[in-house]
PDB file of C-alpha atoms and ligand atoms in Angstrom:
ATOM      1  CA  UNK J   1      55.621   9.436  33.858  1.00 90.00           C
ATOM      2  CA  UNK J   2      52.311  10.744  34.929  1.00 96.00           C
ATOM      3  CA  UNK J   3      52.500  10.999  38.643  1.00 96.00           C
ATOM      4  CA  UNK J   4      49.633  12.459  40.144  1.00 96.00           C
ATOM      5  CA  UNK J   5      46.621  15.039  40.136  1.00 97.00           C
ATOM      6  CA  UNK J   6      49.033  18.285  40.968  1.00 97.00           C
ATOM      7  CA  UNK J   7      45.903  20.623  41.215  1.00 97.00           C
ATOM      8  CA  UNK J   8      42.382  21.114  39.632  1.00 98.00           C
ATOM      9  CA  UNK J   9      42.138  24.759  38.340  1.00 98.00           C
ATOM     10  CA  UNK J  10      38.960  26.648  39.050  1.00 98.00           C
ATOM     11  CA  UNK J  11      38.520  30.064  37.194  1.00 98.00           C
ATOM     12  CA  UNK J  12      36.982  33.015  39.619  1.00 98.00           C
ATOM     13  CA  UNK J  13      36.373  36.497  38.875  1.00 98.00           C
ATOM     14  CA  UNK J  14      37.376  38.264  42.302  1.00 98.00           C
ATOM     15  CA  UNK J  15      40.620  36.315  44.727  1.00 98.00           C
ATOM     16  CA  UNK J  16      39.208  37.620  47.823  1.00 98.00           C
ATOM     17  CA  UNK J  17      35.405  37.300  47.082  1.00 98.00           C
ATOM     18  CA  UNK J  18      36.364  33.269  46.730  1.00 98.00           C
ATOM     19  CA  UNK J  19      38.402  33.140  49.396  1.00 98.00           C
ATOM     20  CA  UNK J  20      35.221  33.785  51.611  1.00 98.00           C
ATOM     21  CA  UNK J  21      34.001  30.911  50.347  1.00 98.00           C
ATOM     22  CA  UNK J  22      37.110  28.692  50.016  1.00 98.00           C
ATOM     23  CA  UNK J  23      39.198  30.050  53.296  1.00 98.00           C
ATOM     24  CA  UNK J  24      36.487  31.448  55.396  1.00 98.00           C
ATOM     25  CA  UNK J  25      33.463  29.170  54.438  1.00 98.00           C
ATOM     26  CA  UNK J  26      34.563  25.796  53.365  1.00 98.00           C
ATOM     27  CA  UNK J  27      38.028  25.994  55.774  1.00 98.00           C
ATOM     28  CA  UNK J  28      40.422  25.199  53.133  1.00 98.00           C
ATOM     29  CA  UNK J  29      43.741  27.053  54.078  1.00 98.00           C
ATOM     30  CA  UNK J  30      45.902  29.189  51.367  1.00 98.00           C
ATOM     31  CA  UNK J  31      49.265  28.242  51.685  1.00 97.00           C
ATOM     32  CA  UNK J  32      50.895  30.105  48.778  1.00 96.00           C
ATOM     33  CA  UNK J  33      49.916  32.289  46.124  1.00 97.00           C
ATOM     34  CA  UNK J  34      51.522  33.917  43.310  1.00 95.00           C
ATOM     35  CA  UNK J  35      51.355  35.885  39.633  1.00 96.00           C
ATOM     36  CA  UNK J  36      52.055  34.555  36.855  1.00 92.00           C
ATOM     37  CA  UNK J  37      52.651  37.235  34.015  1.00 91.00           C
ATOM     38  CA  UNK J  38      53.275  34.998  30.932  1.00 87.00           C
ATOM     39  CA  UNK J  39      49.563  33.950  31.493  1.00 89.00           C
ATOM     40  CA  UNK J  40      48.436  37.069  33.269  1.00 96.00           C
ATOM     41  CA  UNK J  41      46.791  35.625  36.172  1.00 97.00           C
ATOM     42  CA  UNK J  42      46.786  35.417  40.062  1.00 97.00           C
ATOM     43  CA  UNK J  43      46.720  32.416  41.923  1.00 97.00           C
ATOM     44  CA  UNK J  44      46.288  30.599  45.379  1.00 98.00           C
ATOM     45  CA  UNK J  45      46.849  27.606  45.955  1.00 98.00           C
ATOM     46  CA  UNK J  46      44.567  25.475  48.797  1.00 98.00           C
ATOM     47  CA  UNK J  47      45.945  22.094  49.863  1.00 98.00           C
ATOM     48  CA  UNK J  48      43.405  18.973  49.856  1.00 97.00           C
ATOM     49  CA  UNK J  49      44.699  16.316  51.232  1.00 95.00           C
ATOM     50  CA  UNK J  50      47.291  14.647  48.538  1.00 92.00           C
ATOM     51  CA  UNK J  51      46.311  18.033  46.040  1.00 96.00           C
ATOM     52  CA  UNK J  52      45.076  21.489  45.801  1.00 97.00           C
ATOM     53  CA  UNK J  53      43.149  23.601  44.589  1.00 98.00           C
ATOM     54  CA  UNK J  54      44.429  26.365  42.521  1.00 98.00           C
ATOM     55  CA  UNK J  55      41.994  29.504  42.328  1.00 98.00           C
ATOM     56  CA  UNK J  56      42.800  31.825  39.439  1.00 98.00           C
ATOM     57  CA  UNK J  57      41.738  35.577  39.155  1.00 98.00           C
ATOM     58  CA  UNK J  58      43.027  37.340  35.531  1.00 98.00           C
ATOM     59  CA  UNK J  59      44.820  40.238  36.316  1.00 97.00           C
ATOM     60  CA  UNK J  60      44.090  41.643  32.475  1.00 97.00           C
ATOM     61  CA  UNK J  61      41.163  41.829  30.089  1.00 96.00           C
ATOM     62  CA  UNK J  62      42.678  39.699  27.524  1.00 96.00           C
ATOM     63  CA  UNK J  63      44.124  37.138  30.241  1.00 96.00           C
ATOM     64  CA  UNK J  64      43.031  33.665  29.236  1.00 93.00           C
ATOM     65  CA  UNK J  65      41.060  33.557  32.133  1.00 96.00           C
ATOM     66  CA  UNK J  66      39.438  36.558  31.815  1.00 97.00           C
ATOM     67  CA  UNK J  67      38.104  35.338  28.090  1.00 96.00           C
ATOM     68  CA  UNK J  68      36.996  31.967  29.400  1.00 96.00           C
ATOM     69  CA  UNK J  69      34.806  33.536  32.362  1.00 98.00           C
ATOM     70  CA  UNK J  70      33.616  35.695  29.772  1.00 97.00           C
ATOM     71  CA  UNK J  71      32.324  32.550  27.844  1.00 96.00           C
ATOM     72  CA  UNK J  72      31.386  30.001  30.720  1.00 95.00           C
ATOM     73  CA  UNK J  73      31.852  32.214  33.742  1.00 98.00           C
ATOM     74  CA  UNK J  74      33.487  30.634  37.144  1.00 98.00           C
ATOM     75  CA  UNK J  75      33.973  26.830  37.238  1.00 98.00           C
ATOM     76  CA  UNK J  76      36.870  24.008  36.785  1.00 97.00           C
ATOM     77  CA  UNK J  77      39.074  25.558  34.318  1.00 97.00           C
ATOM     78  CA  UNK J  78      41.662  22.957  34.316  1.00 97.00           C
ATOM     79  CA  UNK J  79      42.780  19.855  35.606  1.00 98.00           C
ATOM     80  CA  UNK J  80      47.001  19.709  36.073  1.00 98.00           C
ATOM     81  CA  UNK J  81      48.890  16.163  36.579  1.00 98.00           C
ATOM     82  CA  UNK J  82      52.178  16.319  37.435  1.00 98.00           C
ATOM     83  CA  UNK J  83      55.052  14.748  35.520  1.00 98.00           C
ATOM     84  CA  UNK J  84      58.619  13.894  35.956  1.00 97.00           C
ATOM     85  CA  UNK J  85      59.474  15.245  32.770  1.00 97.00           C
ATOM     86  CA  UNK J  86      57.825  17.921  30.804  1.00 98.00           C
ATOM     87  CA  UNK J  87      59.633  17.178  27.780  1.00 97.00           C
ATOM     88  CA  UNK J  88      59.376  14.081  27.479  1.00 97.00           C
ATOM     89  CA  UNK J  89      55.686  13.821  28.359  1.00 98.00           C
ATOM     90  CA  UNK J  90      54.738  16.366  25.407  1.00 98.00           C
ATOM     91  CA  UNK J  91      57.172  14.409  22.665  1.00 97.00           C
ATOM     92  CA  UNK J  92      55.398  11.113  23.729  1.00 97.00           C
ATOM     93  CA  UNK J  93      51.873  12.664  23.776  1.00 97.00           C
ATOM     94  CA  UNK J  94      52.498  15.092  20.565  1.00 97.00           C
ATOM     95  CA  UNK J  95      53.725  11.303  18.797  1.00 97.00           C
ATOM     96  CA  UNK J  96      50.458   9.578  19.798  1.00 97.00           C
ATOM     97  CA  UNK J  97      48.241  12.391  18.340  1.00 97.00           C
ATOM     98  CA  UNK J  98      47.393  14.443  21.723  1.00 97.00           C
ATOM     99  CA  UNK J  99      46.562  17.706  20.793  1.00 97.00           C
ATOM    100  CA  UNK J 100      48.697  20.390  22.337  1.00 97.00           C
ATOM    101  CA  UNK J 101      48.304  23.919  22.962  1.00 96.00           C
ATOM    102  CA  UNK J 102      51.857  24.583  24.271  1.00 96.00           C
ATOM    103  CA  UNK J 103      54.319  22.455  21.937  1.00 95.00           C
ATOM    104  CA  UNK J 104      56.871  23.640  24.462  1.00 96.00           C
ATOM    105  CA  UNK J 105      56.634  24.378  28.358  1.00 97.00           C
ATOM    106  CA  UNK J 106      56.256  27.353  29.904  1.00 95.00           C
ATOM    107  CA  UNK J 107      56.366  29.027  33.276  1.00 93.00           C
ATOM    108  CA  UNK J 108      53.655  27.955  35.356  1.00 93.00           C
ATOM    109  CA  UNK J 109      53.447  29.434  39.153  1.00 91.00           C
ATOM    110  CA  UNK J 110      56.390  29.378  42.188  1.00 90.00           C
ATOM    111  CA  UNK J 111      58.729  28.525  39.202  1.00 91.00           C
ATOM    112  CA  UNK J 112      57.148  25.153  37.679  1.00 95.00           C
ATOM    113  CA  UNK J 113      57.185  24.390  33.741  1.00 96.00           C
ATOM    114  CA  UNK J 114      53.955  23.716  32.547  1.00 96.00           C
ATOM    115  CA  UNK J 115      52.265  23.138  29.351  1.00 97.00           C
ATOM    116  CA  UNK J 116      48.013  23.152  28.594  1.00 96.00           C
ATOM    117  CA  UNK J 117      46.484  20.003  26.222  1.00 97.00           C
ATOM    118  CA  UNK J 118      43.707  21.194  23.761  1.00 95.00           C
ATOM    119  CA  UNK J 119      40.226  20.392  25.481  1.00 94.00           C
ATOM    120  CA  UNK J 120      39.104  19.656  21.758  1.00 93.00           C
ATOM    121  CA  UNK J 121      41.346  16.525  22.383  1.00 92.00           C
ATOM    122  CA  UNK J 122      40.340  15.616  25.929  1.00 95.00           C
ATOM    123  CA  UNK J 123      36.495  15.221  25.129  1.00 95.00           C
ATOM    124  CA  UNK J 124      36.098  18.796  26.626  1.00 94.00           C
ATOM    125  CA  UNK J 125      38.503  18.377  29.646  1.00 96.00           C
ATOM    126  CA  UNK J 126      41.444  20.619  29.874  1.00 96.00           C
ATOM    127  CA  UNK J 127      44.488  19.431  30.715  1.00 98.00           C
ATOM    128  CA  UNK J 128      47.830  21.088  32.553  1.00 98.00           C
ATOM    129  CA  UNK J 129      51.035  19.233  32.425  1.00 98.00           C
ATOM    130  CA  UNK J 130      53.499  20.353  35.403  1.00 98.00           C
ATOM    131  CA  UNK J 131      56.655  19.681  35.922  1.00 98.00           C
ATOM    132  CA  UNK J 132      57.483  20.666  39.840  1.00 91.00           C
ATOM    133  CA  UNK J 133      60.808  21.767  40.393  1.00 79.00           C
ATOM    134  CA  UNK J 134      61.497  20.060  43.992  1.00 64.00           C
TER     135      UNK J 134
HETATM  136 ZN1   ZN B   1      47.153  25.037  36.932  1.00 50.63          ZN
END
C-alpha cells in the first residue's frame, strides 16, 4: 500500500533565496513547481535520484508554513510516502489508532490527493500521505 518516499518537505522562508542554495549551489535541478491555495503555499519540486525534494515558501501569514517557521524556522517540515490509495490508507491507519490531521484527502500540488498524520503520533515526525494521479 505504502509505496515509496514521494518527497521530504523542507519549510523555507524565501523560493528564490533557497534556490541559490538548492539549484545554484548544491546542483539539484527544479523540474516543476506549483501553488497550492487550499494550504497557501508555493512549491518546487527537485528530483533526487528515486525522490525529491519539495521546497515550500507560504504565500500568507497564516499559511501553515508560515506558523511553523515562525516556531522552528527552516528545516524538514514533512516527510510524504506515496500510496496507491488514499482512502484506503487513512481507513486502515485511522482503525489502528494513527492519528490524523486530515480524516479525508485533500489537494496536494500538480493535482495529487494528499492527507498530513499528526506528528504527536509519529514520535515528532510528520507525515504526508500522497496519492499521485499517473
Ligand atoms: Zn509534501
Amino acid at each position: 500500500m505504502i509505496e515509496k518516499i514521494s518527497h521530504i518537505g523542507i519549510a523555507v522562508k524565501d523560493m528564490e533565496d533557497a534556490l541559490s542554495v538548492f539549484r545554484d549551489g548544491i546542483g539539484l535541478e527544479v523540474t516543476s513547481t506549483d501553488e497550492v491555495k487550499t494550504q497557501k503555499v508555493r512549491v518546487a519540486f527537485l528530483p533526487v535520484g528515486e525522490t525529491r525534494f519539495e521546497l515550500l515558501e507560504p504565500t500568507e501569514d497564516d499559511s501553515p508554513i508560515a506558523k511553523y517557521l515562525e516556531k522552528r524556522g527552516e528545516g524538514i517540515h514533512h516527510i510524504a510516502l506515496k500510496v496507491t490509495n488514499i482512502e484506503e490508507a487513512l481507513a486502515a491507519m485511522k482503525e489502528k489508532g494513527v492519528k490524523l490531521i486530515n480524516e479525508e484527502p485533500v489537494p496536494g500540488a500538480h493535482g495529487t490527493r494528499v492527507a498530513f498524520l499528526h506528528p504527536k503520533g509519529t514520535r515528532g515526525v510528520m507525515l504526508e500521505l500522497v496519492e499521485e494521479n499517473e
